Amino acid sequence: MRTIRKIERSIPDLKQRKKVAAYARVSMESERMHHSLSAQVSYYSSLIQKNPDWEYAGVYADYGISGTGMKKRQEFRRMLEDAEAGKIDIILTKSIQRFARNTVDLLRTVRHLKELGIEVWFEKENIHTMSGDGELMMTILASFAQEESRSISENVRWRIKKQFEQGNPNSRFRVYGYRWEGDDLVVVPEEAAVVRRIFQNFLDGKSRLETEREFAAEGITTRNGCRWMDSNIKVVLTNVTYTGNMLFQKEYVTDPILKKRKKNRGELPKYYVENTHEPIIDKKTFDYVQQEMARRKELGALANKSLNTTCFTGKIKCGICGRSYMHNLRTDRGFEEFWDCGSHKLKGRNCGAKGSIPQAVLVKECAEVLGLDAFDEQAFLDQVEKIVVPEYHVMVFCMKNGQKLIRHWVSTAKKDCWTEEYKNRQRAWMKNYMANGKGTRFSAFTTRIRCAVCGHAFRRCKQRKKQGISVHWRCGQGGKCSSLSVREEDLMKIAADAMGLEAFDGDRFREEIDFMEAGAEDRIIIHFKDVRIQTVPWTKPKKQGTRHTETYKEYMSQLGKKGWTPERKQRMSEQMKALRKERGENWQRQ
């Protein structure tokens, strides 16, 4: 017998190509470094495209950016986003130093890429992150790279220090009122006039807030066209550069890796260089302004005459956050003064201190602590150091003689503000609000339907039924009054007929009719605004329902008999006997 063998068509196994990208970086902006970056980009573009097993995924390059952080490296972050999107399988880079000089960032990034199945190749160190000992070698070399960066930073710091010792600035810093011409600071006349005005306003006793408002009203802006703020004005008042002298190393970098800057408050030496440029403010005036600023800072809010201060300003402290209590006014219930923690006005930083202290309570408690019949501001300032509020309704008076007095108080502010005048005003407002049908809860009949029996106002009631919602009006006294309820549709029909309308109109009703008397058994009386009175016969309609058929009645009867079994009868009988025995003869009344 013949043997037949079928030869299948062979399909070649095409190997999927890897998507390969490269990363390049130089940290200094110079012509030589720019050529270096261009050379790296060209080299990796050619390398990837020559390999038949690789698919070109691009070259990402950061120019003039340090490798100690990731925030400012836009191309590096774009490469990571593309990697997360599945556009890259392998990343090539020259060395660990080019990829990152921060060990923590390097390890975090490489491990994240490893979880995504993406390998990083460091060409100089010959490390592949997917290999067994790749991460160990990378960690060791990354630590060397980080320390190298730290060493470079220390060398730069030493060079800057030597410049300061020689009286030379580190850079061409920007300062309002001057501009750089070569190595010299030259006065800008227009800006210098603004600087002199800031100092003069302060010498005239004006606060920084007043100067800010003046400049805003006159349209005076900063060099960048922005509004002058309190912080900008403070910088001008404290900048010794305006005296023709320079102070170097006012700030310093705490860590070369994290790049955090900090004000120099004595941690490092400062360098004061005299007569370096033309002054705008004389040194004597500048020194006086610094002394005055220190004095005003000691006084706190009392030194700022643009604020509405009292003897209590800065004296009442929150026992939770330590902030001062602030003076507030409330006019919706008359003129009401109270004090509460300043953190309440800071968005998202409320310390949680509950309640406020009414001004009347504060004055009363202070007078009792000082042993006075009436409160005396001068006596308070002379004897009381501060008032601490540890919790609501508690005040701790810290006296200047070292004594501490604890006072517990009860607020009657809400009760006191509800005077008869305010109550009458609120009643009139509420009546007008409801009568005009404002809000979803009120209709044209609100406050305009009165009980014919007791004179009380009717209220609107809703009842859910199978046919829908039934709306009717009845006396607000409820079961205490014998008046009848009236359906809203009946009231609308009667009111429309009385006004000569085919359909009810709420606006016309408010204009023409003052009120309606309802609830009597035989009539509804309409009082018009033109003093006319119209009596309309009315009888409460009988309840309408569907009568049960004989078949339905028989069905319900059989259903009841079926459920009333002998066992149930016996159980109910025993329960009733036990109830009679427990309660005695008067068991029904109970």
Coordinates of C-alpha atoms in Angstrom, one line a residue:
M1 CA 0.0 0.0 0.0
R2 CA 1.3 3.4 -0.9
T3 CA 2.3 5.9 1.8
I4 CA 1.0 9.4 1.4
R5 CA 2.6 12.3 3.4
K6 CA 1.1 15.8 3.3
I7 CA 3.7 18.6 3.2
E8 CA 2.4 21.7 5.0
R9 CA 3.4 25.2 3.9
S10 CA 6.0 26.5 6.4
I11 CA 5.4 30.0 7.9
P12 CA 8.7 31.8 8.8
D13 CA 8.9 32.8 12.5
L14 CA 9.5 36.5 12.5
K15 CA 11.2 37.8 15.6
Q16 CA 9.5 40.8 17.1
R17 CA 11.9 43.8 17.3
K18 CA 12.6 45.6 20.5
K19 CA 11.6 49.2 20.8
V20 CA 14.8 51.0 21.9
A21 CA 15.3 54.6 23.1
A22 CA 18.2 56.5 24.5
Y23 CA 18.7 59.2 27.1
A24 CA 21.4 62.0 27.0
R25 CA 22.1 64.9 29.3
V26 CA 24.6 67.6 30.0
S27 CA 24.5 69.8 33.1
M28 CA 26.2 73.0 31.9
E29 CA 25.1 75.4 29.2
S30 CA 28.1 76.1 27.1
E31 CA 29.1 75.7 23.4
R32 CA 31.4 72.7 24.2
M33 CA 28.6 71.0 26.1
H34 CA 26.1 71.7 23.4
H35 CA 28.4 69.9 20.9
S36 CA 28.7 67.0 23.4
L37 CA 25.0 66.6 23.7
S38 CA 24.6 66.7 19.9
A39 CA 27.3 64.0 19.6
Q40 CA 25.4 61.8 22.1
V41 CA 22.1 62.2 20.2
S42 CA 23.8 61.4 16.8
Y43 CA 25.6 58.4 18.2
Y44 CA 22.6 56.8 19.8
S45 CA 20.3 57.5 16.8
S46 CA 22.8 55.8 14.5
L47 CA 23.5 52.9 16.9
I48 CA 19.8 52.0 17.3
Q49 CA 18.9 52.3 13.6
K50 CA 21.8 50.1 12.6
N51 CA 20.7 47.2 14.7
P52 CA 18.2 45.0 12.7
D53 CA 16.7 43.6 15.9
W54 CA 15.8 47.1 17.3
E55 CA 13.1 49.5 16.4
Y56 CA 14.0 53.2 16.9
A57 CA 11.9 54.8 19.7
G58 CA 13.7 58.1 19.8
V59 CA 16.4 59.9 21.8
Y60 CA 15.5 62.1 24.8
A61 CA 17.9 64.8 25.7
D62 CA 18.1 67.4 28.6
Y63 CA 20.4 70.4 28.1
G64 CA 21.9 72.4 31.0
I65 CA 20.0 70.7 33.8
S66 CA 21.5 69.0 36.9
G67 CA 21.0 65.3 37.4
T68 CA 20.4 65.5 41.1
G69 CA 16.6 65.9 40.6
M70 CA 13.9 64.9 38.2
K71 CA 11.4 67.8 38.5
K72 CA 13.1 70.1 35.9
R73 CA 14.2 67.4 33.5
Q74 CA 11.3 67.6 31.1
E75 CA 12.7 65.1 28.5
F76 CA 13.5 62.6 31.2
R77 CA 9.9 62.7 32.5
R78 CA 8.6 62.5 28.9
M79 CA 10.7 59.3 28.4
L80 CA 9.2 57.8 31.6
E81 CA 5.6 58.6 30.4
D82 CA 6.3 57.0 27.0
A83 CA 7.8 53.9 28.8
E84 CA 4.6 53.6 30.9
A85 CA 2.6 53.9 27.7
G86 CA 4.4 50.8 26.3
K87 CA 6.4 52.7 23.6
I88 CA 9.8 51.6 24.9
D89 CA 11.4 48.2 25.7
I90 CA 15.0 49.2 26.3
I91 CA 16.7 52.5 27.3
L92 CA 20.3 53.2 26.4
T93 CA 22.4 55.8 28.3
K94 CA 26.1 56.7 28.4
S95 CA 26.6 56.3 32.2
I96 CA 24.9 56.3 35.5
Q97 CA 25.9 60.0 36.0
R98 CA 24.0 60.9 32.8
F99 CA 20.9 59.1 34.0
A100 CA 20.8 60.4 37.6
R101 CA 23.2 61.6 40.3
N102 CA 20.7 61.1 43.1
T103 CA 20.9 57.5 44.3
V104 CA 17.3 57.4 45.6
D105 CA 15.9 58.7 42.3
L106 CA 18.0 56.3 40.3
L107 CA 17.0 53.2 42.2
R108 CA 13.3 54.2 42.3
T109 CA 13.2 54.9 38.6
V110 CA 15.1 51.8 37.6
R111 CA 12.9 49.5 39.8
H112 CA 9.8 51.1 38.4
L113 CA 11.0 50.5 34.8
K114 CA 11.9 46.9 35.8
E115 CA 8.4 46.3 37.0
L116 CA 7.2 47.4 33.6
G117 CA 9.6 45.0 31.9
I118 CA 11.8 47.8 30.6
E119 CA 15.6 47.3 30.8
V120 CA 18.2 50.1 31.2
W121 CA 21.7 49.7 29.7
F122 CA 24.5 51.8 31.1
E123 CA 27.2 51.7 28.4
K124 CA 30.2 53.0 30.4
E125 CA 29.7 50.7 33.4
N126 CA 28.4 47.8 31.2
I127 CA 25.4 47.3 33.4
H128 CA 22.1 45.8 32.3
T129 CA 19.4 46.3 35.0
M130 CA 17.7 43.0 34.2
S131 CA 20.8 41.0 34.9
G132 CA 21.4 39.3 38.3
D133 CA 24.1 41.6 39.7
G134 CA 23.0 44.7 37.7
E135 CA 21.2 46.4 40.6
L136 CA 24.0 45.8 43.1
M137 CA 26.7 47.3 40.8
M138 CA 24.4 50.1 39.9
T139 CA 23.7 51.0 43.6
I140 CA 27.5 51.1 44.3
L141 CA 28.3 53.2 41.3
A142 CA 25.3 55.5 41.8
S143 CA 26.6 56.3 45.3
F144 CA 29.9 57.3 43.8
A145 CA 28.1 59.5 41.3
Q146 CA 26.1 61.2 44.1
E147 CA 29.2 61.8 46.2
E148 CA 31.0 63.2 43.1
S149 CA 28.1 65.7 42.7
R150 CA 28.4 66.6 46.3
S151 CA 32.1 67.1 45.9
I152 CA 31.6 69.4 42.9
S153 CA 29.0 71.4 44.9
E154 CA 31.5 71.8 47.8
N155 CA 34.1 73.1 45.3
V156 CA 31.6 75.6 43.9
R157 CA 30.7 76.7 47.4
W158 CA 34.4 77.2 48.2
R159 CA 34.8 79.3 45.0
I160 CA 31.8 81.4 45.9
K161 CA 33.1 82.0 49.4
K162 CA 36.4 83.2 48.0
Q163 CA 34.5 85.6 45.8
F164 CA 32.6 87.0 48.8
E165 CA 35.9 87.4 50.7
Q166 CA 37.2 89.5 47.8
G167 CA 34.1 91.6 47.8
N168 CA 32.7 90.3 44.5
P169 CA 29.1 89.2 44.1
N170 CA 28.4 85.6 43.0
S171 CA 26.0 86.6 40.2
R172 CA 24.1 89.5 38.6
F173 CA 21.2 89.5 41.0
R174 CA 18.1 91.5 40.2
V175 CA 17.2 94.4 42.6
Y176 CA 14.5 97.0 42.0
G177 CA 15.9 100.5 41.5
Y178 CA 19.1 99.3 39.9
R179 CA 20.3 97.7 36.7
W180 CA 23.7 96.0 35.8
E181 CA 26.0 97.7 33.4
G182 CA 29.0 95.4 33.1
D183 CA 30.2 94.8 36.7
D184 CA 28.5 98.0 38.1
L185 CA 25.1 98.6 39.6
V186 CA 23.5 101.8 38.1
V187 CA 20.5 103.6 39.5
V188 CA 17.2 103.6 37.5
P189 CA 15.7 107.0 38.3
E190 CA 12.0 106.0 37.9
E191 CA 12.4 103.0 40.1
A192 CA 14.6 104.8 42.6
A193 CA 11.8 107.4 43.1
V194 CA 9.4 104.5 44.1
V195 CA 12.0 103.1 46.6
R196 CA 12.5 106.5 48.2
R197 CA 8.7 106.9 48.5
I198 CA 8.4 103.5 50.2
F199 CA 11.0 104.6 52.8
Q200 CA 9.4 108.0 53.3
N201 CA 5.9 106.5 53.8
F202 CA 7.3 104.3 56.5
L203 CA 9.1 107.2 58.2
D204 CA 5.8 109.2 58.1
G205 CA 4.2 106.4 60.2
K206 CA 2.3 104.7 57.4
S207 CA 2.0 100.9 57.4
R208 CA 3.1 98.7 54.5
L209 CA -0.6 98.0 53.9
E210 CA -1.3 101.7 53.4
T211 CA 1.6 102.0 51.0
E212 CA 0.3 99.0 49.1
R213 CA -3.2 100.6 48.8
E214 CA -1.7 103.9 47.6
F215 CA 0.3 102.2 44.9
A216 CA -2.7 100.2 43.7
A217 CA -4.8 103.3 43.5
E218 CA -2.1 105.2 41.5
G219 CA -1.4 102.3 39.2
I220 CA 2.3 101.9 40.4
T221 CA 3.5 98.4 39.6
T222 CA 6.7 96.4 40.0
R223 CA 9.2 95.9 37.3
N224 CA 7.2 92.9 36.0
G225 CA 4.0 94.9 35.9
C226 CA 2.6 93.2 39.0
R227 CA 0.9 94.8 42.0
W228 CA 3.0 95.9 44.9
M229 CA 2.3 93.6 47.8
D230 CA 3.1 93.8 51.5
S231 CA 5.9 91.2 51.1
N232 CA 7.5 93.2 48.2
I233 CA 7.5 96.4 50.3
K234 CA 9.1 94.6 53.2
V235 CA 11.9 93.3 50.9
V236 CA 12.6 96.9 49.8
L237 CA 12.7 98.2 53.4
T238 CA 15.1 95.5 54.6
N239 CA 17.5 95.4 51.6
V240 CA 20.8 97.0 52.6
T241 CA 21.8 97.3 48.9
Y242 CA 19.9 100.6 48.7
T243 CA 22.5 102.2 51.0
G244 CA 25.3 101.7 48.5
N245 CA 26.7 98.7 50.3
M246 CA 26.3 94.9 49.7
L247 CA 25.7 92.0 52.0
F248 CA 26.7 88.6 50.7
Q249 CA 25.6 85.1 51.7
K250 CA 22.2 86.1 53.0
E251 CA 21.0 82.6 51.8
Y252 CA 22.7 79.3 51.4
V253 CA 21.9 75.8 50.0
T254 CA 21.4 73.3 52.8
D255 CA 21.9 70.1 50.6
P256 CA 23.5 70.0 47.2
I257 CA 21.3 67.0 46.3
L258 CA 17.9 68.4 47.4
K259 CA 18.8 72.0 46.4
K260 CA 16.9 73.6 49.3
R261 CA 17.7 77.2 50.1
K262 CA 17.6 78.6 53.6
K263 CA 18.0 82.1 55.0
N264 CA 21.3 82.6 56.7
R265 CA 20.5 83.4 60.4
G266 CA 24.0 83.0 61.7
E267 CA 24.7 79.4 60.5
L268 CA 27.3 80.7 58.0
P269 CA 29.4 84.0 58.0
K270 CA 28.0 87.0 56.1
Y271 CA 30.2 89.4 54.1
Y272 CA 29.5 93.1 54.3
V273 CA 31.1 95.2 51.5
E274 CA 30.9 99.0 51.7
N275 CA 30.7 101.7 49.0
T276 CA 30.2 99.3 46.1
H277 CA 27.7 101.5 44.1
E278 CA 25.6 104.7 44.3
P279 CA 23.2 104.7 47.2
I280 CA 19.4 105.5 46.9
I281 CA 18.9 105.7 50.7
D282 CA 21.4 107.0 53.2
K283 CA 22.7 104.5 55.8
K284 CA 21.4 106.5 58.8
T285 CA 17.8 106.5 57.4
F286 CA 18.1 102.7 56.7
D287 CA 19.2 101.9 60.2
Y288 CA 16.4 104.0 61.7
V289 CA 13.9 102.1 59.6
Q290 CA 15.2 98.7 60.8
Q291 CA 14.9 99.9 64.4
E292 CA 11.3 101.1 63.8
M293 CA 10.4 97.8 62.1
A294 CA 11.7 95.9 65.2
R295 CA 9.7 98.2 67.5
R296 CA 6.5 97.8 65.5
K297 CA 7.0 94.0 65.4
E298 CA 7.2 94.0 69.2
L299 CA 3.9 95.9 69.4
G300 CA 2.2 93.6 66.9
A301 CA -1.1 94.7 65.5
L302 CA -1.2 97.8 67.8
A303 CA 1.6 99.4 65.7
N304 CA -0.5 99.3 62.5
K305 CA -2.7 102.3 62.7
S306 CA -4.5 101.3 59.5
L307 CA -6.1 98.4 61.5
N308 CA -9.1 98.9 63.8
T309 CA -7.4 97.9 67.1
T310 CA -8.6 97.9 70.7
C311 CA -7.0 97.2 74.0
F312 CA -7.7 93.5 73.5
T313 CA -5.9 93.3 70.2
G314 CA -3.0 90.8 70.5
K315 CA -3.9 90.0 74.1
I316 CA -6.3 87.1 73.6
K317 CA -4.4 83.9 72.5
C318 CA -5.8 80.6 71.3
G319 CA -4.9 77.7 73.6
I320 CA -4.9 75.2 70.7
C321 CA -2.8 77.0 67.9
G322 CA -1.4 80.0 69.7
R323 CA -2.8 82.5 67.3
S324 CA -4.3 85.8 68.4
Y325 CA -8.1 86.2 68.6
M326 CA -9.5 88.7 66.0
H327 CA -12.1 91.4 66.5
N328 CA -15.3 90.9 64.3
L329 CA -18.5 92.8 63.8
R330 CA -22.0 91.5 63.0
T331 CA -24.7 93.8 61.8
D332 CA -27.5 91.5 60.6
R333 CA -28.9 91.3 64.2
G334 CA -28.0 94.8 65.2
F335 CA -24.5 95.9 66.2
E336 CA -22.7 92.9 67.7
E337 CA -19.0 92.6 68.5
F338 CA -17.2 89.3 69.2
W339 CA -13.7 87.7 69.1
D340 CA -12.7 84.4 67.6
C341 CA -9.4 82.6 66.7
G342 CA -7.5 84.1 63.8
S343 CA -7.2 80.6 62.2
H344 CA -10.9 80.7 61.2
K345 CA -10.0 83.2 58.4
L346 CA -7.2 80.9 57.0
K347 CA -8.5 78.6 54.3
G348 CA -8.0 75.0 55.2
R349 CA -6.0 75.8 58.4
N350 CA -8.8 76.1 61.0
C351 CA -7.3 74.9 64.3
G352 CA -10.7 73.6 65.6
A353 CA -11.2 76.2 68.3
K354 CA -15.0 76.3 68.9
G355 CA -17.2 79.3 69.5
S356 CA -16.5 83.0 69.8
I357 CA -16.3 85.4 72.8
P358 CA -18.8 88.2 72.8
Q359 CA -17.4 91.7 73.5
A360 CA -19.8 92.2 76.3
V361 CA -18.7 89.0 78.0
L362 CA -15.1 89.9 77.6
V363 CA -15.5 93.3 79.2
K364 CA -17.6 91.9 82.1
E365 CA -15.1 89.2 82.9
C366 CA -12.1 91.6 82.7
A367 CA -13.8 94.1 85.0
E368 CA -14.5 91.3 87.6
V369 CA -10.9 90.0 87.4
L370 CA -9.5 93.5 87.9
G371 CA -12.0 94.1 90.8
L372 CA -13.6 97.1 89.1
D373 CA -17.2 98.2 88.9
A374 CA -16.7 99.3 85.3
F375 CA -14.0 98.2 82.8
D376 CA -10.9 100.4 82.5
E377 CA -8.7 100.0 79.4
Q378 CA -5.6 101.4 81.0
A379 CA -5.9 99.2 84.1
F380 CA -6.3 96.2 81.8
L381 CA -3.2 97.1 79.8
D382 CA -1.2 97.7 83.1
Q383 CA -2.2 94.5 84.8
V384 CA -3.0 91.8 82.3
E385 CA -0.2 90.2 80.2
K386 CA -2.5 88.0 78.0
I387 CA -5.7 85.9 78.0
V388 CA -5.4 82.3 77.0
V389 CA -8.5 80.4 75.7
P390 CA -7.8 76.7 76.2
E391 CA -11.4 75.6 75.4
Y392 CA -14.9 77.1 74.8
H393 CA -16.4 79.0 77.8
V394 CA -13.0 79.1 79.6
M395 CA -10.5 82.0 79.8
V396 CA -7.2 82.0 81.7
F397 CA -6.0 85.5 82.7
C398 CA -2.2 85.6 82.8
M399 CA -1.4 88.7 85.0
K400 CA 1.8 90.6 84.8
N401 CA 2.6 89.7 88.5
G402 CA 2.7 86.0 87.5
Q403 CA -0.7 85.1 88.8
K404 CA -3.1 83.0 86.7
L405 CA -6.9 83.3 87.1
I406 CA -9.3 80.9 85.4
R407 CA -12.8 82.2 84.5
H408 CA -15.8 80.2 83.3
W409 CA -18.4 82.1 81.5
V410 CA -21.8 81.5 79.8
S411 CA -22.8 83.4 76.7
T412 CA -26.2 85.0 76.4
A413 CA -25.4 86.7 73.1
K414 CA -28.1 84.9 71.0
K415 CA -30.8 85.6 73.6
D416 CA -29.8 89.2 74.0
C417 CA -29.8 89.9 70.3
W418 CA -33.4 88.8 69.9
T419 CA -34.9 92.1 71.1
E420 CA -38.6 92.8 70.5
E421 CA -37.6 95.2 67.7
Y422 CA -35.6 92.5 66.0
K423 CA -38.3 89.9 66.5
N424 CA -41.0 92.2 64.9
R425 CA -38.6 92.9 62.0
Q426 CA -38.1 89.2 61.4
R427 CA -41.8 88.5 61.7
A428 CA -42.6 91.1 59.1
W429 CA -39.9 89.9 56.8
M430 CA -41.0 86.3 57.1
K431 CA -44.6 87.1 56.5
N432 CA -43.7 89.1 53.4
Y433 CA -41.3 86.3 52.2
M434 CA -44.0 83.7 52.5
A435 CA -46.9 85.9 51.2
N436 CA -45.0 86.6 48.0
G437 CA -44.6 82.9 47.3
K438 CA -40.8 83.0 47.4
G439 CA -39.1 79.6 47.8
T440 CA -40.4 76.2 46.8
R441 CA -42.3 75.6 50.1
F442 CA -44.7 78.6 49.7
S443 CA -47.7 79.1 47.4
A444 CA -50.0 82.1 46.7
F445 CA -52.3 80.9 49.6
T446 CA -49.5 80.9 52.2
T447 CA -50.5 83.3 55.1
R448 CA -53.7 84.3 53.2
I449 CA -56.0 81.5 54.3
R450 CA -57.4 82.1 57.8
C451 CA -59.5 79.8 60.0
A452 CA -63.2 81.0 60.3
V453 CA -63.4 79.3 63.7
C454 CA -60.3 80.4 65.6
G455 CA -58.7 82.9 63.3
H456 CA -55.4 81.0 63.1
A457 CA -53.6 80.7 59.7
F458 CA -54.2 77.6 57.6
R459 CA -51.3 75.5 56.6
R460 CA -50.7 73.4 53.4
C461 CA -50.7 69.6 53.8
K462 CA -49.9 66.8 51.3
Q463 CA -51.1 63.3 51.3
R464 CA -50.0 60.5 49.0
K465 CA -52.7 58.3 47.5
K466 CA -52.9 55.7 44.7
Q467 CA -54.3 58.4 42.4
G468 CA -51.4 60.8 43.2
I469 CA -50.7 63.5 45.8
S470 CA -53.7 65.2 47.4
V471 CA -53.2 68.8 48.6
H472 CA -55.5 70.4 51.1
W473 CA -55.4 73.3 53.7
R474 CA -56.3 73.0 57.3
C475 CA -56.0 75.0 60.5
G476 CA -52.5 75.3 62.0
Q477 CA -54.0 74.5 65.4
G478 CA -54.5 70.9 64.3
G479 CA -56.8 68.8 66.5
K480 CA -57.4 71.8 68.9
C481 CA -59.7 73.4 66.3
S482 CA -63.0 72.0 65.0
S483 CA -62.7 73.7 61.6
L484 CA -62.8 71.6 58.4
S485 CA -60.0 71.2 55.9
V486 CA -60.4 72.5 52.3
R487 CA -58.9 71.0 49.2
E488 CA -56.5 73.3 47.3
E489 CA -58.3 72.8 44.0
D490 CA -61.5 74.0 45.6
L491 CA -59.8 77.2 46.9
M492 CA -58.3 77.8 43.5
K493 CA -61.7 77.4 41.7
I494 CA -63.5 79.7 44.2
A495 CA -60.7 82.4 44.0
A496 CA -60.7 82.3 40.2
D497 CA -64.5 82.7 40.0
A498 CA -64.4 85.6 42.5
M499 CA -61.7 87.4 40.3
G500 CA -63.6 86.6 37.1
L501 CA -60.9 84.3 35.7
E502 CA -61.3 81.0 33.9
A503 CA -58.2 79.6 35.6
F504 CA -56.4 80.5 38.9
D505 CA -53.6 83.0 38.7
G506 CA -51.3 83.3 41.7
D507 CA -50.0 86.8 40.9
R508 CA -53.5 88.2 40.4
F509 CA -54.6 86.6 43.6
R510 CA -51.8 88.4 45.6
E511 CA -52.7 91.7 43.9
E512 CA -56.5 91.6 44.5
I513 CA -57.3 89.4 47.5
D514 CA -56.1 90.2 51.0
F515 CA -57.1 86.9 52.6
M516 CA -59.8 84.2 52.7
E517 CA -61.7 82.7 55.7
A518 CA -62.2 79.0 55.4
G519 CA -63.1 76.0 57.7
A520 CA -66.7 76.8 58.3
E521 CA -69.3 74.1 57.4
D522 CA -71.3 76.1 54.8
R523 CA -69.2 79.0 53.5
I524 CA -65.9 80.6 52.5
I525 CA -65.5 84.4 52.9
I526 CA -63.2 86.3 50.5
H527 CA -61.7 89.7 51.7
F528 CA -60.5 91.8 48.8
K529 CA -57.9 94.5 49.1
D530 CA -60.4 97.1 48.0
V531 CA -62.4 96.4 51.2
R532 CA -65.0 94.3 49.4
I533 CA -66.2 91.1 51.1
Q534 CA -67.7 88.2 49.2
T535 CA -69.3 85.1 50.8
V536 CA -69.3 81.9 48.7
P537 CA -71.4 78.9 49.7
W538 CA -69.3 75.8 50.2
T539 CA -69.9 72.3 51.4
K540 CA -67.2 69.8 52.1
P541 CA -67.5 67.1 49.4
K542 CA -68.0 63.5 50.6
K543 CA -65.3 61.0 50.2
Q544 CA -65.5 59.1 47.0
G545 CA -64.4 55.5 46.8
T546 CA -65.0 52.3 44.9
R547 CA -67.5 49.9 46.5
H548 CA -66.4 46.3 46.8
T549 CA -68.1 43.7 44.7
E550 CA -69.9 40.7 46.3
T551 CA -67.2 38.4 44.9
Y552 CA -64.5 40.4 46.5
K553 CA -66.3 40.5 49.9
E554 CA -66.7 36.7 49.8
Y555 CA -63.0 36.2 48.9
M556 CA -61.9 38.4 51.9
S557 CA -64.3 36.5 54.2
Q558 CA -62.9 33.2 53.2
L559 CA -59.3 34.5 53.6
G560 CA -60.1 35.6 57.2
K561 CA -61.6 32.3 58.1
K562 CA -58.7 30.4 56.7
G563 CA -56.2 32.4 58.8
W564 CA -58.2 32.1 62.0
T565 CA -57.2 28.5 62.9
P566 CA -58.1 26.7 66.2
E567 CA -54.4 26.9 67.2
R568 CA -54.5 30.7 66.8
K569 CA -57.8 31.0 68.7
Q570 CA -56.3 29.0 71.6
R571 CA -53.2 31.1 71.7
M572 CA -55.1 34.4 71.7
S573 CA -57.4 33.1 74.4
E574 CA -54.5 32.3 76.7
Q575 CA -52.9 35.7 76.1
M576 CA -56.2 37.5 77.0
K577 CA -56.6 35.5 80.2
A578 CA -53.1 36.3 81.3
L579 CA -53.7 40.0 80.5
R580 CA -56.9 40.1 82.6
K581 CA -55.2 38.4 85.5
E582 CA -52.3 40.8 85.4
R583 CA -54.3 44.1 85.1
G584 CA -57.4 43.1 87.2
E585 CA -60.9 44.6 86.7
N586 CA -59.8 47.8 84.9
W587 CA -57.7 46.0 82.2
Q588 CA -59.7 47.6 79.4
R589 CA -59.1 51.1 80.5
Q590 CA -55.4 50.5 80.7

